PDB file of C-alpha atoms in Angstrom:
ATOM      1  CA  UNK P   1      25.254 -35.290 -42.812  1.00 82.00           C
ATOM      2  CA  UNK P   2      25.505 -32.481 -40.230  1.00 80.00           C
ATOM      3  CA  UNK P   3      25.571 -30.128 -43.046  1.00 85.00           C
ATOM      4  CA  UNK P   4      21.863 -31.565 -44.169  1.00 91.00           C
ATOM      5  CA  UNK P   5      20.716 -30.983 -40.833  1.00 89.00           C
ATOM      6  CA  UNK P   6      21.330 -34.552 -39.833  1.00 88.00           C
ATOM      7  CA  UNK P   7      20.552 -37.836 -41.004  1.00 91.00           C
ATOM      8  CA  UNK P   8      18.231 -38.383 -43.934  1.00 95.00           C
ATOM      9  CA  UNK P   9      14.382 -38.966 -43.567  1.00 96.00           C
ATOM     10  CA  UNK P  10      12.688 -40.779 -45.590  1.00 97.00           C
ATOM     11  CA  UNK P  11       8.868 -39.744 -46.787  1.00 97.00           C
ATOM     12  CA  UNK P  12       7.318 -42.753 -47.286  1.00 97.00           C
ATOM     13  CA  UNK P  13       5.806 -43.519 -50.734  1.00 97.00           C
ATOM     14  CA  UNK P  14       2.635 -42.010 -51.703  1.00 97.00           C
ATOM     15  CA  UNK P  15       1.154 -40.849 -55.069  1.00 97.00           C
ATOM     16  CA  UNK P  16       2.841 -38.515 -56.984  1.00 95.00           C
ATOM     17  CA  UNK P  17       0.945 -35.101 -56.588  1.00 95.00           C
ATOM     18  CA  UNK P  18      -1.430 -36.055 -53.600  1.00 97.00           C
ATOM     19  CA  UNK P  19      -1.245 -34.253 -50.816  1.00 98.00           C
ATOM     20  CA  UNK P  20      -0.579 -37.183 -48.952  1.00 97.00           C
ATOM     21  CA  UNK P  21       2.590 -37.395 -50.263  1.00 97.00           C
ATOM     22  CA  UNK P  22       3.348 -33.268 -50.079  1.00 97.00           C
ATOM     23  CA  UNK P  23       2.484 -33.979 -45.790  1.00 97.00           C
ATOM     24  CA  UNK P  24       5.406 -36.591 -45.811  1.00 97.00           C
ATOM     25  CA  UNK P  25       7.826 -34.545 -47.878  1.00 97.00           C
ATOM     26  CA  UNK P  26       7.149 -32.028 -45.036  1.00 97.00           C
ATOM     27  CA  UNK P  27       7.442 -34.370 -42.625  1.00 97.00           C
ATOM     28  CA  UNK P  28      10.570 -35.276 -43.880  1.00 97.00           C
ATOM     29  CA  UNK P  29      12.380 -32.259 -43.933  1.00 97.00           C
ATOM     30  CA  UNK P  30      11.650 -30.944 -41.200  1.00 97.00           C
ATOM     31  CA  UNK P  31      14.579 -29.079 -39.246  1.00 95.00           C
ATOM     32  CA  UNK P  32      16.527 -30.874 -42.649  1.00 96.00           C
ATOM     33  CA  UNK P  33      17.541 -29.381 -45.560  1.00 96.00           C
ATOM     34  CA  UNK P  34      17.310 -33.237 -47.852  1.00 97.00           C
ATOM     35  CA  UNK P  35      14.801 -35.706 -47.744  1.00 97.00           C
ATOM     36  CA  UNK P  36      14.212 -39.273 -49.785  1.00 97.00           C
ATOM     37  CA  UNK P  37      10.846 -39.653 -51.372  1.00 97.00           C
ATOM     38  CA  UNK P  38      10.263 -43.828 -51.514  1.00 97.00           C
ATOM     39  CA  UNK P  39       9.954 -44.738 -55.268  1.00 97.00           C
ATOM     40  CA  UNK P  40      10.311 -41.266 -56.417  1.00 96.00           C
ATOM     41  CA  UNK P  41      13.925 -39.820 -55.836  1.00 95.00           C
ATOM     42  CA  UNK P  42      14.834 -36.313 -53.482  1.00 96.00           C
ATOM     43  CA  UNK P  43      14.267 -33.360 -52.555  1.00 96.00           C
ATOM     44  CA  UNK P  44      16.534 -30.549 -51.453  1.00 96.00           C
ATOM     45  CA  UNK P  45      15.794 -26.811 -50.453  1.00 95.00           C
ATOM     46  CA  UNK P  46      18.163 -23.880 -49.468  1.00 94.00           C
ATOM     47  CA  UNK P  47      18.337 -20.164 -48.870  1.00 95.00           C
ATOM     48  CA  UNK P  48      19.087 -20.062 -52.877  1.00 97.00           C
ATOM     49  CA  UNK P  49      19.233 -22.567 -55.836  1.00 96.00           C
ATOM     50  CA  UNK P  50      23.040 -22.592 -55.778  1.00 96.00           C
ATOM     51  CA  UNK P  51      22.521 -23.654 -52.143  1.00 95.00           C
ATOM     52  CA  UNK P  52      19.937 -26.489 -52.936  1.00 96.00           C
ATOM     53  CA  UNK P  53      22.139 -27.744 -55.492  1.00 96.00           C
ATOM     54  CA  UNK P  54      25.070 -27.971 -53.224  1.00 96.00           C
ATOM     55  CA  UNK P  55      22.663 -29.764 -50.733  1.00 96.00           C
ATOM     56  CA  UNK P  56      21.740 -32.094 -53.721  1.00 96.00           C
ATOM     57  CA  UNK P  57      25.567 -33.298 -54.700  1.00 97.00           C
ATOM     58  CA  UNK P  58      25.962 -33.610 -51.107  1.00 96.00           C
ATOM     59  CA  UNK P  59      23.465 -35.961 -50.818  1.00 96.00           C
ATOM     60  CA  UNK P  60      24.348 -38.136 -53.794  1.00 96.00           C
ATOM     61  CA  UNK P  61      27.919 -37.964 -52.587  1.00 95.00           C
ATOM     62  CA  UNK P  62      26.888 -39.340 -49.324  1.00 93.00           C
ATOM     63  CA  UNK P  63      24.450 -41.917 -50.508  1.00 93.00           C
ATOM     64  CA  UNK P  64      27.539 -43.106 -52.836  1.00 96.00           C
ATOM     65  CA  UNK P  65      29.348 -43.685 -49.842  1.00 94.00           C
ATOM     66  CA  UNK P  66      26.716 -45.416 -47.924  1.00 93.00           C
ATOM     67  CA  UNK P  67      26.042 -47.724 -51.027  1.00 95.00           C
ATOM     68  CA  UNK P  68      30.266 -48.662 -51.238  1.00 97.00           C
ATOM     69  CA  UNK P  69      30.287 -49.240 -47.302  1.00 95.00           C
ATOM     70  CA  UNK P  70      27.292 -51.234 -47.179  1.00 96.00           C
ATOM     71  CA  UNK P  71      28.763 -53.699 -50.237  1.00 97.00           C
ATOM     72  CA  UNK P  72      31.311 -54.705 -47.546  1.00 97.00           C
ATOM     73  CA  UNK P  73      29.037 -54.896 -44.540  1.00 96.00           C
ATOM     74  CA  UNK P  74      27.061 -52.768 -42.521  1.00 96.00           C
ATOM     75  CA  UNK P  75      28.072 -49.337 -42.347  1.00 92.00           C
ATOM     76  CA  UNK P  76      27.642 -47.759 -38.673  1.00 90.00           C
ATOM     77  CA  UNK P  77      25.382 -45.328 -37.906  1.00 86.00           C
ATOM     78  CA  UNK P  78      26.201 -42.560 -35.479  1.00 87.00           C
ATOM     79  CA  UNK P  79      23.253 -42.280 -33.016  1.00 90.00           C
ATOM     80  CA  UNK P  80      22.372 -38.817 -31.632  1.00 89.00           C
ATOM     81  CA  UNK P  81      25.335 -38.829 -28.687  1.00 94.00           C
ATOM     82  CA  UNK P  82      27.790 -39.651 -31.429  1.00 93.00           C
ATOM     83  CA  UNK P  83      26.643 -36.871 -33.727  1.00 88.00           C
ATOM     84  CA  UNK P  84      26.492 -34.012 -30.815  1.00 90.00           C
ATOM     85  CA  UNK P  85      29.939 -35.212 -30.178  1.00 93.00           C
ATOM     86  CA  UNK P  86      31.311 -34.551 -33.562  1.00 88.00           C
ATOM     87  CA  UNK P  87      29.312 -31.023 -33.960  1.00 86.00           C
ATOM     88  CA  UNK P  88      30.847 -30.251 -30.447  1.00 91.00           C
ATOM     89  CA  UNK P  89      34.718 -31.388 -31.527  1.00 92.00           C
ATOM     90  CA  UNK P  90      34.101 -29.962 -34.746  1.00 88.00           C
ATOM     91  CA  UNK P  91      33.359 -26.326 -33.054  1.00 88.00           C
ATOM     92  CA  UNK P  92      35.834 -26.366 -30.880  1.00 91.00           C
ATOM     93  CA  UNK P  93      38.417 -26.875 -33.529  1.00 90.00           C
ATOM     94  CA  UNK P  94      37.470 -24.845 -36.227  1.00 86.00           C
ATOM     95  CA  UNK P  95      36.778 -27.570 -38.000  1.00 83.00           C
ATOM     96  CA  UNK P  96      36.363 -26.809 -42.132  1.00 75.00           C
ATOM     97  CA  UNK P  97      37.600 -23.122 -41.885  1.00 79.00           C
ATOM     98  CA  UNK P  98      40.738 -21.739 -43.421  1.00 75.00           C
ATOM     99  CA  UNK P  99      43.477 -20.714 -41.195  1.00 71.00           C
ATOM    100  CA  UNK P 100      46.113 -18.365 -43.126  1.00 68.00           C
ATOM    101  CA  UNK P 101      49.587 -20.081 -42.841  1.00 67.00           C
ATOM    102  CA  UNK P 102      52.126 -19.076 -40.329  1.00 67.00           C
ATOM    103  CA  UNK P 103      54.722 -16.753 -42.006  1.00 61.00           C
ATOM    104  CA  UNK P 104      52.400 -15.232 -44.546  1.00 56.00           C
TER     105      UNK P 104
END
C-alpha cells in the first residue's frame, strides 16, 4: 500500500459524470496514486500509462488479499505509527532493491 501512497480512499458514491463525484475522486487521491469510487469501480494515475497500469494490478492484487484475509476474520490494519515504521525499516534496509551477489 506504501507504493499507492498509502491506504486506499474511498470517494463516496455520486452520479456518474457530475462534478460532485469528479470533487470526491479528487478528494480521494489526494497525495495517492489509487482511489475506490463507491458503486463505480477505480481509478489509478501515474507519471505514464505503463505506470497507472502497474498502480491498477497493484490494487486488485491487494484488494484480493484483503477479500481472502477478511473470509477468515478481520484483517488488521496498520495505523499511521505502524506504516512510518515499515517505510522507516524498509529504508534502512534496502528493502526491494537488488544487491549483486557476493563473488560475482
Amino acid at each position: 500500500m506504501l507504493l499507492l501512497g498509502g491506504p486506499v480512499r474511498i470517494a463516496p458514491y455520486a452520479v456518474f459524470g457530475t462534478p460532485e463525484l469528479a470533487a470526491s475522486v479528487l478528494e480521494a487521491l489526494e497525495g495517492r496514486t489509487v482511489a475506490l469510487l463507491a458503486n463505480h469501480g477505480t481509478v489509478a494515475h501515474g507519471a505514464d500509462l505503463e505506470g497507472a497500469l502497474r498502480a491498477t494490478e497493484l490494487l486488485e492484487w491487494a484488494a484480493e488479499v484483503y477479500w481472502r484475509a477478511a473470509s477468515i476474520g478481520t484483517p488488521r490494519v496498520l495505523d499511521e505509527a505502524d506504516r512510518q515504521a515499515v517505510v522507516e525499516v524498509a529504508l534502512a534496509r534496502n528493502y526491494g532493491t537488488v544487491r549483486p551477489l557476493e563473488g560475482r
